[in-house]
mmCIF file of C-alpha atoms in Angstrom:
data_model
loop_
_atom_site.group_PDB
_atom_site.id
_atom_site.type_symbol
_atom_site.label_atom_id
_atom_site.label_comp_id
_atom_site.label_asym_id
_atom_site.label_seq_id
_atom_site.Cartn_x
_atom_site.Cartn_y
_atom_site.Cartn_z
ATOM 1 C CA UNK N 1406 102.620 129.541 135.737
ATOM 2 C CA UNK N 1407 101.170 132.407 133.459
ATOM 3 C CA UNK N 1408 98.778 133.478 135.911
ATOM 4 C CA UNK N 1409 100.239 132.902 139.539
ATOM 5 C CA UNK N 1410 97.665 132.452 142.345
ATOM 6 C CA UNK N 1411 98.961 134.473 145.229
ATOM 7 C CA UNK N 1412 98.117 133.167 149.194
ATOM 8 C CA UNK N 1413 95.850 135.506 149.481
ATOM 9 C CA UNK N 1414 93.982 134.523 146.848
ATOM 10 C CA UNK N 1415 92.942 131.210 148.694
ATOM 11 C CA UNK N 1416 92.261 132.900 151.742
ATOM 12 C CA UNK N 1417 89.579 131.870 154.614
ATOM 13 C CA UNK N 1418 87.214 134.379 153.216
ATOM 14 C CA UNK N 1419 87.540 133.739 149.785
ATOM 15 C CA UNK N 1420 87.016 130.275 149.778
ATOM 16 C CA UNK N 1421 83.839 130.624 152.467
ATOM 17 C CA UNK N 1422 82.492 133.081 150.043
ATOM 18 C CA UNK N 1423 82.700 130.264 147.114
ATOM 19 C CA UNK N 1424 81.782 127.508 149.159
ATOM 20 C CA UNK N 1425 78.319 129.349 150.144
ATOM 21 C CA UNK N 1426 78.117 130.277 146.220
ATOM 22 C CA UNK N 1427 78.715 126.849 144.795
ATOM 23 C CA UNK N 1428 78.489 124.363 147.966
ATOM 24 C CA UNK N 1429 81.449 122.406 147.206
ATOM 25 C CA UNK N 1430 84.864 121.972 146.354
ATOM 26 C CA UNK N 1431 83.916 120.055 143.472
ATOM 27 C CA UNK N 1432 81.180 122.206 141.838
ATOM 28 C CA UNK N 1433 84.041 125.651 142.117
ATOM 29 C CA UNK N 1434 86.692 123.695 139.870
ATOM 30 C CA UNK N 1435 83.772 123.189 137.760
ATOM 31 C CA UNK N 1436 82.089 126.537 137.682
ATOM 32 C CA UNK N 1437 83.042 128.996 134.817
ATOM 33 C CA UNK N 1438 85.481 131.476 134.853
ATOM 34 C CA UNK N 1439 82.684 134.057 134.713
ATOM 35 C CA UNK N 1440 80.621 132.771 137.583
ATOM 36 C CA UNK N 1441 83.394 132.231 139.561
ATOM 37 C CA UNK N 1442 84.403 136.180 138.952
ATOM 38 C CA UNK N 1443 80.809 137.107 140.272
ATOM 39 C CA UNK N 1444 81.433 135.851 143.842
ATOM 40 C CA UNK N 1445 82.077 138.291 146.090
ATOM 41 C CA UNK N 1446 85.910 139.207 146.374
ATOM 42 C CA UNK N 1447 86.622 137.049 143.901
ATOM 43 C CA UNK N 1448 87.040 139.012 140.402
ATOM 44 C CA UNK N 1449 87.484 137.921 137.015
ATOM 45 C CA UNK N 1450 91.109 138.293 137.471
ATOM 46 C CA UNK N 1451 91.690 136.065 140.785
ATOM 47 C CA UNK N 1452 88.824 133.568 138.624
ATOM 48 C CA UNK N 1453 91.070 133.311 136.140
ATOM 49 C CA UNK N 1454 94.089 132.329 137.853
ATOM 50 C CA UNK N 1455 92.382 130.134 140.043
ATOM 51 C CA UNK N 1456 91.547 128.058 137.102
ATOM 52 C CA UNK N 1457 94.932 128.480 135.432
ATOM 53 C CA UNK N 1458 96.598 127.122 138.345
ATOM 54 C CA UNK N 1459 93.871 124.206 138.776
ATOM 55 C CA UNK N 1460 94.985 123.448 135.531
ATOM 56 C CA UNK N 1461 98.284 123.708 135.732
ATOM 57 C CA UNK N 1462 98.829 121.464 138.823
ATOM 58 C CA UNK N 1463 96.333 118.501 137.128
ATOM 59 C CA UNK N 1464 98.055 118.649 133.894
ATOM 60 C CA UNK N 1465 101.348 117.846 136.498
ATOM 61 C CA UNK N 1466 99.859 115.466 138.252
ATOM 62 C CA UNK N 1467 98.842 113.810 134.954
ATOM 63 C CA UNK N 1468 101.996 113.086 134.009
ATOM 64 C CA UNK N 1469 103.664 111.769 136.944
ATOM 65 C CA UNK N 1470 103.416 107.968 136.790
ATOM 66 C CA UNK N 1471 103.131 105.876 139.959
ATOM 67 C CA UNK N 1472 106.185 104.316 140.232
ATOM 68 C CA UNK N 1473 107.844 108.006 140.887
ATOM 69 C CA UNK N 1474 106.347 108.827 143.376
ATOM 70 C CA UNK N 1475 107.928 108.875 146.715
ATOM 71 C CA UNK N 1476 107.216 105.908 149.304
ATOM 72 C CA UNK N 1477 106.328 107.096 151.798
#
Protein backbone atom coordinates (compact mmCIF):
# COMPACT_ATOMS: atom_id res chain seq x y z
CA UNK A 1 0.00 0.00 0.00
CA UNK A 2 1.37 3.67 -0.44
CA UNK A 3 0.28 4.72 2.81
CA UNK A 4 0.44 1.68 5.33
CA UNK A 5 -1.93 1.85 8.34
CA UNK A 6 0.10 0.71 11.28
CA UNK A 7 -1.86 -1.33 14.47
CA UNK A 8 -1.71 1.38 16.29
CA UNK A 9 -3.39 3.36 14.14
CA UNK A 10 -6.72 1.35 14.74
CA UNK A 11 -6.28 1.30 18.27
CA UNK A 12 -9.15 1.19 21.13
CA UNK A 13 -8.75 4.86 21.59
CA UNK A 14 -8.62 5.92 18.25
CA UNK A 15 -11.51 4.36 17.02
CA UNK A 16 -13.69 5.43 20.42
CA UNK A 17 -12.53 8.87 19.66
CA UNK A 18 -14.13 8.56 15.93
CA UNK A 19 -16.99 6.68 16.89
CA UNK A 20 -18.08 9.60 19.47
CA UNK A 21 -17.10 12.12 16.47
CA UNK A 22 -19.05 10.49 13.70
CA UNK A 23 -21.37 7.75 15.55
CA UNK A 24 -20.73 5.01 13.26
CA UNK A 25 -18.65 2.84 11.37
CA UNK A 26 -20.38 3.80 8.37
CA UNK A 27 -20.46 7.64 8.58
CA UNK A 28 -16.05 7.47 9.36
CA UNK A 29 -15.45 5.64 5.87
CA UNK A 30 -17.55 8.36 4.67
CA UNK A 31 -16.23 11.40 6.41
CA UNK A 32 -13.47 13.48 4.61
CA UNK A 33 -10.02 13.18 4.92
CA UNK A 34 -10.00 16.59 6.62
CA UNK A 35 -12.64 15.91 9.21
CA UNK A 36 -11.39 12.78 9.92
CA UNK A 37 -7.76 14.57 10.66
CA UNK A 38 -9.64 16.91 13.21
CA UNK A 39 -10.53 14.09 15.65
CA UNK A 40 -8.56 13.93 18.39
CA UNK A 41 -5.34 11.69 17.90
CA UNK A 42 -6.17 11.19 14.69
CA UNK A 43 -4.07 13.66 12.29
CA UNK A 44 -4.20 14.36 8.78
CA UNK A 45 -1.54 11.88 8.28
CA UNK A 46 -3.14 8.67 10.12
CA UNK A 47 -6.66 10.27 8.07
CA UNK A 48 -5.06 9.78 5.16
CA UNK A 49 -3.93 6.36 5.40
CA UNK A 50 -6.93 5.26 6.93
CA UNK A 51 -8.69 6.08 3.78
CA UNK A 52 -5.92 4.80 1.52
CA UNK A 53 -6.11 1.52 3.05
CA UNK A 54 -10.12 1.55 3.05
CA UNK A 55 -9.57 1.92 -0.40
CA UNK A 56 -7.18 -0.28 -1.07
CA UNK A 57 -8.80 -3.37 0.59
CA UNK A 58 -12.46 -2.51 -1.35
CA UNK A 59 -10.84 -2.06 -4.60
CA UNK A 60 -9.49 -5.99 -3.60
CA UNK A 61 -12.43 -7.13 -2.58
CA UNK A 62 -13.96 -5.79 -5.82
CA UNK A 63 -12.27 -7.89 -7.84
CA UNK A 64 -12.43 -11.16 -6.28
CA UNK A 65 -15.36 -13.02 -7.84
CA UNK A 66 -17.43 -15.50 -5.83
CA UNK A 67 -16.55 -18.58 -7.08
CA UNK A 68 -12.80 -17.97 -5.53
CA UNK A 69 -13.49 -17.68 -2.60
CA UNK A 70 -12.75 -20.32 -0.12
CA UNK A 71 -15.69 -22.72 1.16
CA UNK A 72 -15.69 -22.64 4.07
Amino acid sequence: PSSPVTAGAFSPARARALLETFGSVRACLNAPEEELGKVPGIGAKTAHGILDTVRESSARYETVKPDDLPLL
